[in-house]
GROMACS .gro file of N, CA, C and O in nm:
model
  440
    1MET      N    1  24.767  -1.201  -0.109
    1MET     CA    2  24.639  -1.257  -0.142
    1MET      C    3  24.591  -1.192  -0.272
    1MET      O    4  24.584  -1.071  -0.284
    2LYS      N    5  24.557  -1.277  -0.369
    2LYS     CA    6  24.514  -1.231  -0.500
    2LYS      C    7  24.361  -1.235  -0.506
    2LYS      O    8  24.300  -1.332  -0.464
    3THR      N    9  24.300  -1.129  -0.560
    3THR     CA   10  24.154  -1.128  -0.573
    3THR      C   11  24.117  -1.146  -0.719
    3THR      O   12  24.187  -1.101  -0.809
    4GLU      N   13  24.007  -1.214  -0.740
    4GLU     CA   14  23.955  -1.236  -0.875
    4GLU      C   15  23.887  -1.108  -0.925
    4GLU      O   16  23.823  -1.039  -0.847
    5PRO      N   17  23.900  -1.077  -1.052
    5PRO     CA   18  23.826  -0.961  -1.104
    5PRO      C   19  23.676  -0.990  -1.099
    5PRO      O   20  23.633  -1.104  -1.110
    6ILE      N   21  23.599  -0.884  -1.079
    6ILE     CA   22  23.454  -0.899  -1.072
    6ILE      C   23  23.400  -0.919  -1.214
    6ILE      O   24  23.430  -0.842  -1.305
    7GLY      N   25  23.320  -1.023  -1.230
    7GLY     CA   26  23.258  -1.051  -1.360
    7GLY      C   27  23.143  -0.956  -1.387
    7GLY      O   28  23.092  -0.889  -1.297
    8GLU      N   29  23.099  -0.950  -1.511
    8GLU     CA   30  22.992  -0.859  -1.551
    8GLU      C   31  22.862  -0.889  -1.476
    8GLU      O   32  22.795  -0.799  -1.430
    9GLU      N   33  22.829  -1.016  -1.460
    9GLU     CA   34  22.706  -1.053  -1.390
    9GLU      C   35  22.712  -1.009  -1.244
    9GLU      O   36  22.616  -0.953  -1.190
   10GLU      N   37  22.826  -1.029  -1.180
   10GLU     CA   38  22.842  -0.987  -1.040
   10GLU      C   39  22.833  -0.836  -1.028
   10GLU      O   40  22.776  -0.783  -0.934
   11ARG      N   41  22.889  -0.765  -1.125
   11ARG     CA   42  22.884  -0.619  -1.123
   11ARG      C   43  22.739  -0.571  -1.135
   11ARG      O   44  22.698  -0.478  -1.066
   12MET      N   45  22.661  -0.636  -1.219
   12MET     CA   46  22.521  -0.598  -1.236
   12MET      C   47  22.445  -0.618  -1.105
   12MET      O   48  22.367  -0.533  -1.064
   13ILE      N   49  22.468  -0.729  -1.039
   13ILE     CA   50  22.401  -0.756  -0.912
   13ILE      C   51  22.443  -0.654  -0.807
   13ILE      O   52  22.362  -0.601  -0.732
   14GLU      N   53  22.572  -0.622  -0.804
   14GLU     CA   54  22.624  -0.527  -0.708
   14GLU      C   55  22.564  -0.388  -0.728
   14GLU      O   56  22.540  -0.315  -0.633
   15ASN      N   57  22.537  -0.352  -0.853
   15ASN     CA   58  22.485  -0.219  -0.884
   15ASN      C   59  22.334  -0.207  -0.869
   15ASN      O   60  22.280  -0.098  -0.875
   16GLN      N   61  22.264  -0.320  -0.853
   16GLN     CA   62  22.120  -0.313  -0.836
   16GLN      C   63  22.089  -0.250  -0.701
   16GLN      O   64  22.157  -0.275  -0.603
   17LYS      N   65  21.985  -0.170  -0.700
   17LYS     CA   66  21.944  -0.110  -0.574
   17LYS      C   67  21.848  -0.207  -0.506
   17LYS      O   68  21.738  -0.230  -0.552
   18ILE      N   69  21.895  -0.263  -0.399
   18ILE     CA   70  21.812  -0.356  -0.324
   18ILE      C   71  21.742  -0.278  -0.215
   18ILE      O   72  21.807  -0.216  -0.130
   19ARG      N   73  21.610  -0.278  -0.220
   19ARG     CA   74  21.531  -0.204  -0.124
   19ARG      C   75  21.446  -0.299  -0.042
   19ARG      O   76  21.395  -0.397  -0.094
   20PRO      N   77  21.427  -0.265   0.083
   20PRO     CA   78  21.338  -0.348   0.163
   20PRO      C   79  21.193  -0.325   0.119
   20PRO      O   80  21.160  -0.219   0.067
   21SER      N   81  21.108  -0.426   0.138
   21SER     CA   82  20.968  -0.408   0.105
   21SER      C   83  20.896  -0.336   0.218
   21SER      O   84  20.789  -0.279   0.199
   22GLN      N   85  20.956  -0.340   0.338
   22GLN     CA   86  20.900  -0.267   0.450
   22GLN      C   87  21.011  -0.231   0.549
   22GLN      O   88  21.116  -0.294   0.549
   23VAL      N   89  20.985  -0.130   0.628
   23VAL     CA   90  21.078  -0.088   0.733
   23VAL      C   91  20.996  -0.070   0.860
   23VAL      O   92  20.874  -0.065   0.857
   24VAL      N   93  21.067  -0.056   0.972
   24VAL     CA   94  20.999  -0.034   1.099
   24VAL      C   95  20.968   0.114   1.113
   24VAL      O   96  21.057   0.198   1.101
   25GLY      N   97  20.843   0.144   1.138
   25GLY     CA   98  20.799   0.282   1.153
   25GLY      C   99  20.833   0.339   1.289
   25GLY      O  100  20.883   0.268   1.378
   26PRO      N  101  20.803   0.465   1.311
   26PRO     CA  102  20.839   0.532   1.436
   26PRO      C  103  20.768   0.476   1.559
   26PRO      O  104  20.814   0.492   1.671
   27LEU      N  105  20.656   0.410   1.539
   27LEU     CA  106  20.582   0.352   1.651
   27LEU      C  107  20.599   0.200   1.656
   27LEU      O  108  20.525   0.131   1.725
   28GLY      N  109  20.696   0.149   1.579
   28GLY     CA  110  20.723   0.006   1.579
   28GLY      C  111  20.640  -0.074   1.479
   28GLY      O  112  20.654  -0.195   1.470
   29GLU      N  113  20.556  -0.007   1.405
   29GLU     CA  114  20.470  -0.073   1.306
   29GLU      C  115  20.544  -0.087   1.173
   29GLU      O  116  20.633  -0.010   1.143
   30PRO      N  117  20.508  -0.188   1.092
   30PRO     CA  118  20.572  -0.201   0.960
   30PRO      C  119  20.523  -0.090   0.866
   30PRO      O  120  20.405  -0.059   0.863
   31LEU      N  121  20.616  -0.030   0.794
   31LEU     CA  122  20.584   0.072   0.695
   31LEU      C  123  20.617   0.019   0.557
   31LEU      O  124  20.726  -0.035   0.536
   32THR      N  125  20.525   0.035   0.464
   32THR     CA  126  20.549   0.000   0.324
   32THR      C  127  20.523   0.126   0.241
   32THR      O  128  20.471   0.225   0.294
   33LEU      N  129  20.556   0.121   0.114
   33LEU     CA  130  20.528   0.236   0.028
   33LEU      C  131  20.379   0.270   0.029
   33LEU      O  132  20.340   0.385   0.026
   34GLU      N  133  20.295   0.165   0.036
   34GLU     CA  134  20.151   0.185   0.034
   34GLU      C  135  20.099   0.246   0.165
   34GLU      O  136  19.998   0.316   0.165
   35SER      N  137  20.167   0.219   0.275
   35SER     CA  138  20.118   0.268   0.404
   35SER      C  139  20.176   0.405   0.442
   35SER      O  140  20.136   0.462   0.543
   36LEU      N  141  20.267   0.457   0.361
   36LEU     CA  142  20.322   0.590   0.386
   36LEU      C  143  20.213   0.696   0.367
   36LEU      O  144  20.114   0.670   0.299
   37PRO      N  145  20.233   0.814   0.423
   37PRO     CA  146  20.134   0.921   0.401
   37PRO      C  147  20.112   0.944   0.251
   37PRO      O  148  20.203   0.923   0.170
   38SER      N  149  19.993   0.989   0.219
   38SER     CA  150  19.956   1.017   0.080
   38SER      C  151  20.048   1.126   0.023
   38SER      O  152  20.083   1.220   0.094
   39PRO      N  153  20.084   1.114  -0.106
   39PRO     CA  154  20.168   1.218  -0.168
   39PRO      C  155  20.105   1.357  -0.165
   39PRO      O  156  20.175   1.456  -0.171
   40ASN      N  157  19.972   1.366  -0.154
   40ASN     CA  158  19.909   1.499  -0.150
   40ASN      C  159  19.876   1.544  -0.007
   40ASN      O  160  19.790   1.628   0.013
   41THR      N  161  19.950   1.491   0.090
   41THR     CA  162  19.932   1.531   0.229
   41THR      C  163  19.960   1.680   0.244
   41THR      O  164  20.062   1.729   0.196
   42SER      N  165  19.870   1.750   0.311
   42SER     CA  166  19.893   1.893   0.333
   42SER      C  167  19.907   1.924   0.482
   42SER      O  168  19.966   2.025   0.519
   43ARG      N  169  19.856   1.838   0.567
   43ARG     CA  170  19.867   1.859   0.712
   43ARG      C  171  19.970   1.760   0.767
   43ARG      O  172  19.945   1.641   0.776
   44TRP      N  173  20.087   1.812   0.803
   44TRP     CA  174  20.198   1.729   0.846
   44TRP      C  175  20.204   1.719   0.997
   44TRP      O  176  20.267   1.798   1.064
   45VAL      N  177  20.136   1.618   1.051
   45VAL     CA  178  20.143   1.592   1.195
   45VAL      C  179  20.274   1.518   1.224
   45VAL      O  180  20.339   1.466   1.133
   46VAL      N  181  20.310   1.514   1.351
   46VAL     CA  182  20.437   1.453   1.393
   46VAL      C  183  20.452   1.310   1.339
   46VAL      O  184  20.557   1.274   1.285
   47ARG      N  185  20.349   1.228   1.352
   47ARG     CA  186  20.359   1.088   1.310
   47ARG      C  187  20.390   1.076   1.162
   47ARG      O  188  20.474   0.996   1.121
   48ARG      N  189  20.326   1.157   1.078
   48ARG     CA  190  20.350   1.149   0.933
   48ARG      C  191  20.494   1.190   0.898
   48ARG      O  192  20.558   1.127   0.814
   49LYS      N  193  20.542   1.296   0.961
   49LYS     CA  194  20.681   1.337   0.937
   49LYS      C  195  20.776   1.226   0.978
   49LYS      O  196  20.870   1.193   0.905
   50ALA      N  197  20.751   1.167   1.095
   50ALA     CA  198  20.837   1.060   1.146
   50ALA      C  199  20.833   0.938   1.055
   50ALA      O  200  20.935   0.871   1.037
   51GLU      N  201  20.717   0.909   0.995
   51GLU     CA  202  20.708   0.796   0.903
   51GLU      C  203  20.793   0.819   0.779
   51GLU      O  204  20.861   0.727   0.732
   52VAL      N  205  20.791   0.940   0.726
   52VAL     CA  206  20.871   0.971   0.607
   52VAL      C  207  21.021   0.961   0.641
   52VAL      O  208  21.099   0.904   0.565
   53VAL      N  209  21.060   1.013   0.755
   53VAL     CA  210  21.201   1.004   0.798
   53VAL      C  211  21.241   0.858   0.815
   53VAL      O  212  21.347   0.815   0.769
   54ALA      N  213  21.155   0.778   0.877
   54ALA     CA  214  21.185   0.636   0.897
   54ALA      C  215  21.195   0.563   0.763
   54ALA      O  216  21.282   0.476   0.745
   55ALA      N  217  21.110   0.599   0.667
   55ALA     CA  218  21.114   0.536   0.535
   55ALA      C  219  21.247   0.565   0.466
   55ALA      O  220  21.307   0.476   0.405
   56VAL      N  221  21.295   0.687   0.477
   56VAL     CA  222  21.423   0.724   0.415
   56VAL      C  223  21.538   0.656   0.489
   56VAL      O  224  21.626   0.597   0.429
   57ASN      N  225  21.536   0.663   0.622
   57ASN     CA  226  21.644   0.602   0.701
   57ASN      C  227  21.652   0.451   0.679
   57ASN      O  228  21.760   0.395   0.683
   58GLY      N  229  21.537   0.389   0.656
   58GLY     CA  230  21.534   0.244   0.635
   58GLY      C  231  21.558   0.201   0.491
   58GLY      O  232  21.567   0.082   0.463
   59GLY      N  233  21.566   0.297   0.399
   59GLY     CA  234  21.593   0.264   0.259
   59GLY      C  235  21.470   0.238   0.175
   59GLY      O  236  21.480   0.198   0.059
   60LEU      N  237  21.351   0.263   0.228
   60LEU     CA  238  21.229   0.244   0.152
   60LEU      C  239  21.217   0.350   0.042
   60LEU      O  240  21.169   0.322  -0.068
   61LEU      N  241  21.263   0.471   0.072
   61LEU     CA  242  21.268   0.582  -0.023
   61LEU      C  243  21.405   0.648  -0.013
   61LEU      O  244  21.467   0.645   0.093
   62THR      N  245  21.448   0.709  -0.121
   62THR     CA  246  21.568   0.793  -0.113
   62THR      C  247  21.524   0.932  -0.069
   62THR      O  248  21.404   0.965  -0.075
   63VAL      N  249  21.617   1.014  -0.028
   63VAL     CA  250  21.585   1.152   0.010
   63VAL      C  251  21.521   1.224  -0.108
   63VAL      O  252  21.419   1.292  -0.093
   64ASP      N  253  21.579   1.206  -0.227
   64ASP     CA  254  21.524   1.272  -0.346
   64ASP      C  255  21.382   1.227  -0.375
   64ASP      O  256  21.296   1.309  -0.409
   65GLU      N  257  21.357   1.097  -0.362
   65GLU     CA  258  21.221   1.045  -0.385
   65GLU      C  259  21.122   1.101  -0.284
   65GLU      O  260  21.010   1.137  -0.320
   66ALA      N  261  21.163   1.108  -0.159
   66ALA     CA  262  21.075   1.162  -0.055
   66ALA      C  263  21.044   1.309  -0.083
   66ALA      O  264  20.928   1.351  -0.074
   67CYS      N  265  21.146   1.386  -0.117
   67CYS     CA  266  21.125   1.528  -0.146
   67CYS      C  267  21.034   1.548  -0.267
   67CYS      O  268  20.944   1.633  -0.265
   68GLU      N  269  21.054   1.467  -0.369
   68GLU     CA  270  20.969   1.478  -0.488
   68GLU      C  271  20.827   1.433  -0.458
   68GLU      O  272  20.730   1.501  -0.493
   69ARG      N  273  20.814   1.319  -0.392
   69ARG     CA  274  20.681   1.262  -0.362
   69ARG      C  275  20.597   1.357  -0.277
   69ARG      O  276  20.476   1.368  -0.297
   70TYR      N  277  20.660   1.424  -0.181
   70TYR     CA  278  20.586   1.508  -0.088
   70TYR      C  279  20.606   1.659  -0.111
   70TYR      O  280  20.565   1.739  -0.027
   71SER      N  281  20.668   1.696  -0.220
   71SER     CA  282  20.693   1.837  -0.253
   71SER      C  283  20.763   1.909  -0.138
   71SER      O  284  20.724   2.018  -0.097
   72LEU      N  285  20.867   1.846  -0.088
   72LEU     CA  286  20.947   1.904   0.021
   72LEU      C  287  21.077   1.958  -0.036
   72LEU      O  288  21.128   1.905  -0.135
   73THR      N  289  21.131   2.058   0.029
   73THR     CA  290  21.266   2.100  -0.006
   73THR      C  291  21.363   2.009   0.068
   73THR      O  292  21.327   1.948   0.170
   74LEU      N  293  21.484   2.002   0.020
   74LEU     CA  294  21.586   1.922   0.088
   74LEU      C  295  21.608   1.975   0.230
   74LEU      O  296  21.624   1.898   0.324
   75GLU      N  297  21.605   2.106   0.246
   75GLU     CA  298  21.624   2.167   0.377
   75GLU      C  299  21.512   2.129   0.473
   75GLU      O  300  21.535   2.104   0.591
   76GLU      N  301  21.388   2.125   0.422
   76GLU     CA  302  21.274   2.089   0.507
   76GLU      C  303  21.286   1.944   0.555
   76GLU      O  304  21.272   1.917   0.674
   77PHE      N  305  21.318   1.853   0.461
   77PHE     CA  306  21.334   1.714   0.502
   77PHE      C  307  21.451   1.700   0.599
   77PHE      O  308  21.440   1.630   0.700
   78ALA      N  309  21.562   1.766   0.571
   78ALA     CA  310  21.679   1.758   0.658
   78ALA      C  311  21.647   1.808   0.798
   78ALA      O  312  21.696   1.754   0.897
   79SER      N  313  21.561   1.910   0.809
   79SER     CA  314  21.524   1.960   0.941
   79SER      C  315  21.442   1.855   1.017
   79SER      O  316  21.458   1.841   1.138
   80TRP      N  317  21.356   1.781   0.946
   80TRP     CA  318  21.281   1.673   1.010
   80TRP      C  319  21.377   1.565   1.061
   80TRP      O  320  21.365   1.516   1.171
   81GLN      N  321  21.472   1.531   0.976
   81GLN     CA  322  21.567   1.426   1.010
   81GLN      C  323  21.653   1.467   1.131
   81GLN      O  324  21.674   1.387   1.223
   82ARG      N  325  21.699   1.591   1.132
   82ARG     CA  326  21.777   1.641   1.247
   82ARG      C  327  21.694   1.639   1.373
   82ARG      O  328  21.742   1.602   1.480
   83ALA      N  329  21.567   1.680   1.364
   83ALA     CA  330  21.479   1.685   1.481
   83ALA      C  331  21.461   1.544   1.539
   83ALA      O  332  21.467   1.526   1.661
   84VAL      N  333  21.443   1.445   1.453
   84VAL     CA  334  21.426   1.307   1.499
   84VAL      C  335  21.556   1.258   1.561
   84VAL      O  336  21.556   1.196   1.668
   85ASP      N  337  21.669   1.287   1.498
   85ASP     CA  338  21.799   1.244   1.551
   85ASP      C  339  21.827   1.305   1.688
   85ASP      O  340  21.880   1.239   1.776
   86ARG      N  341  21.792   1.430   1.705
   86ARG     CA  342  21.822   1.500   1.829
   86ARG      C  343  21.724   1.468   1.942
   86ARG      O  344  21.764   1.451   2.055
   87SER      N  345  21.594   1.467   1.909
   87SER     CA  346  21.492   1.463   2.014
   87SER      C  347  21.384   1.359   1.993
   87SER      O  348  21.286   1.359   2.066
   88GLY      N  349  21.398   1.275   1.891
   88GLY     CA  350  21.294   1.177   1.864
   88GLY      C  351  21.169   1.245   1.809
   88GLY      O  352  21.173   1.360   1.765
   89MET      N  353  21.059   1.173   1.813
   89MET     CA  354  20.935   1.228   1.758
   89MET      C  355  20.893   1.361   1.821
   89MET      O  356  20.844   1.448   1.749
   90PRO      N  357  20.910   1.380   1.952
   90PRO     CA  358  20.868   1.509   2.009
   90PRO      C  359  20.939   1.630   1.945
   90PRO      O  360  20.885   1.739   1.941
   91GLY      N  361  21.059   1.609   1.892
   91GLY     CA  362  21.132   1.717   1.827
   91GLY      C  363  21.066   1.767   1.700
   91GLY      O  364  21.097   1.876   1.652
   92LEU      N  365  20.973   1.688   1.644
   92LEU     CA  366  20.904   1.726   1.521
   92LEU      C  367  20.785   1.819   1.547
   92LEU      O  368  20.730   1.873   1.452
   93ARG      N  369  20.748   1.835   1.672
   93ARG     CA  370  20.635   1.923   1.702
   93ARG      C  371  20.675   2.066   1.672
   93ARG      O  372  20.776   2.116   1.724
   94VAL      N  373  20.599   2.133   1.590
   94VAL     CA  374  20.632   2.269   1.547
   94VAL      C  375  20.643   2.361   1.667
   94VAL      O  376  20.733   2.444   1.674
   95THR      N  377  20.557   2.344   1.766
   95THR     CA  378  20.559   2.434   1.881
   95THR      C  379  20.680   2.410   1.970
   95THR      O  380  20.712   2.492   2.055
   96ARG      N  381  20.748   2.297   1.955
   96ARG     CA  382  20.860   2.263   2.040
   96ARG      C  383  20.996   2.276   1.971
   96ARG      O  384  21.098   2.258   2.034
   97ILE      N  385  20.997   2.310   1.844
   97ILE     CA  386  21.122   2.316   1.769
   97ILE      C  387  21.223   2.409   1.836
   97ILE      O  388  21.338   2.372   1.855
   98GLN      N  389  21.179   2.528   1.873
   98GLN     CA  390  21.272   2.624   1.932
   98GLN      C  391  21.325   2.573   2.066
   98GLN      O  392  21.442   2.586   2.095
   99HIS      N  393  21.237   2.512   2.146
   99HIS     CA  394  21.279   2.458   2.275
   99HIS      C  395  21.387   2.351   2.256
   99HIS      O  396  21.491   2.355   2.322
  100TYR      N  397  21.362   2.256   2.168
  100TYR     CA  398  21.458   2.148   2.147
  100TYR      C  399  21.587   2.198   2.082
  100TYR      O  400  21.694   2.148   2.111
  101LYS      N  401  21.575   2.299   1.997
  101LYS     CA  402  21.694   2.356   1.934
  101LYS      C  403  21.786   2.418   2.039
  101LYS      O  404  21.906   2.393   2.041
  102SER      N  405  21.729   2.498   2.129
  102SER     CA  406  21.812   2.561   2.232
  102SER      C  407  21.867   2.457   2.329
  102SER      O  408  21.980   2.468   2.374
  103LEU      N  409  21.789   2.355   2.360
  103LEU     CA  410  21.836   2.247   2.448
  103LEU      C  411  21.954   2.176   2.384
  103LEU      O  412  22.055   2.150   2.449
  104TYR      N  413  21.943   2.145   2.255
  104TYR     CA  414  22.051   2.077   2.182
  104TYR      C  415  22.177   2.164   2.181
  104TYR      O  416  22.287   2.116   2.205
  105GLU      N  417  22.160   2.293   2.155
  105GLU     CA  418  22.275   2.383   2.150
  105GLU      C  419  22.345   2.392   2.285
  105GLU      O  420  22.467   2.396   2.293
  106ARG      N  421  22.267   2.393   2.393
  106ARG     CA  422  22.326   2.395   2.527
  106ARG      C  423  22.403   2.266   2.553
  106ARG      O  424  22.512   2.269   2.610
  107GLN      N  425  22.349   2.152   2.511
  107GLN     CA  426  22.416   2.024   2.531
  107GLN      C  427  22.547   2.019   2.455
  107GLN      O  428  22.644   1.959   2.501
  108GLN      N  429  22.554   2.082   2.340
  108GLN     CA  430  22.674   2.079   2.257
  108GLN      C  431  22.786   2.161   2.320
  108GLN      O  432  22.904   2.137   2.293
  109ARG      N  433  22.753   2.259   2.404
  109ARG     CA  434  22.853   2.344   2.466
  109ARG      C  435  22.929   2.272   2.577
  109ARG      O  436  23.038   2.311   2.613
  110TYR      N  437  22.869   2.168   2.635
  110TYR     CA  438  22.932   2.100   2.750
  110TYR      C  439  22.993   1.969   2.714
  110TYR      O  440  22.971   1.903   2.625
   0.00000   0.00000   0.00000
């Protein structure tokens, strides 16, 4: 089977970053760039962290854009993402991080 070479116009379309205008938020609500937490947010409650993680996972923002927009380190964002992956929104609660971490580690042993 012979394939046709990709033309310049097709290559340009392929290289464009296609982003959704909205993604599904952690509570099932639509999230847009406008509805995300404010870039100058200083109090990070569970819902706001989960919204930023959902925006990145859904392609609304890249990891780099999220870190820049919210002045986060890559490690801080990655810890939010791991917490959501492991335990859902409850894993983002600061007071529960240690509990969920030890629970996850125990599950990995078996």
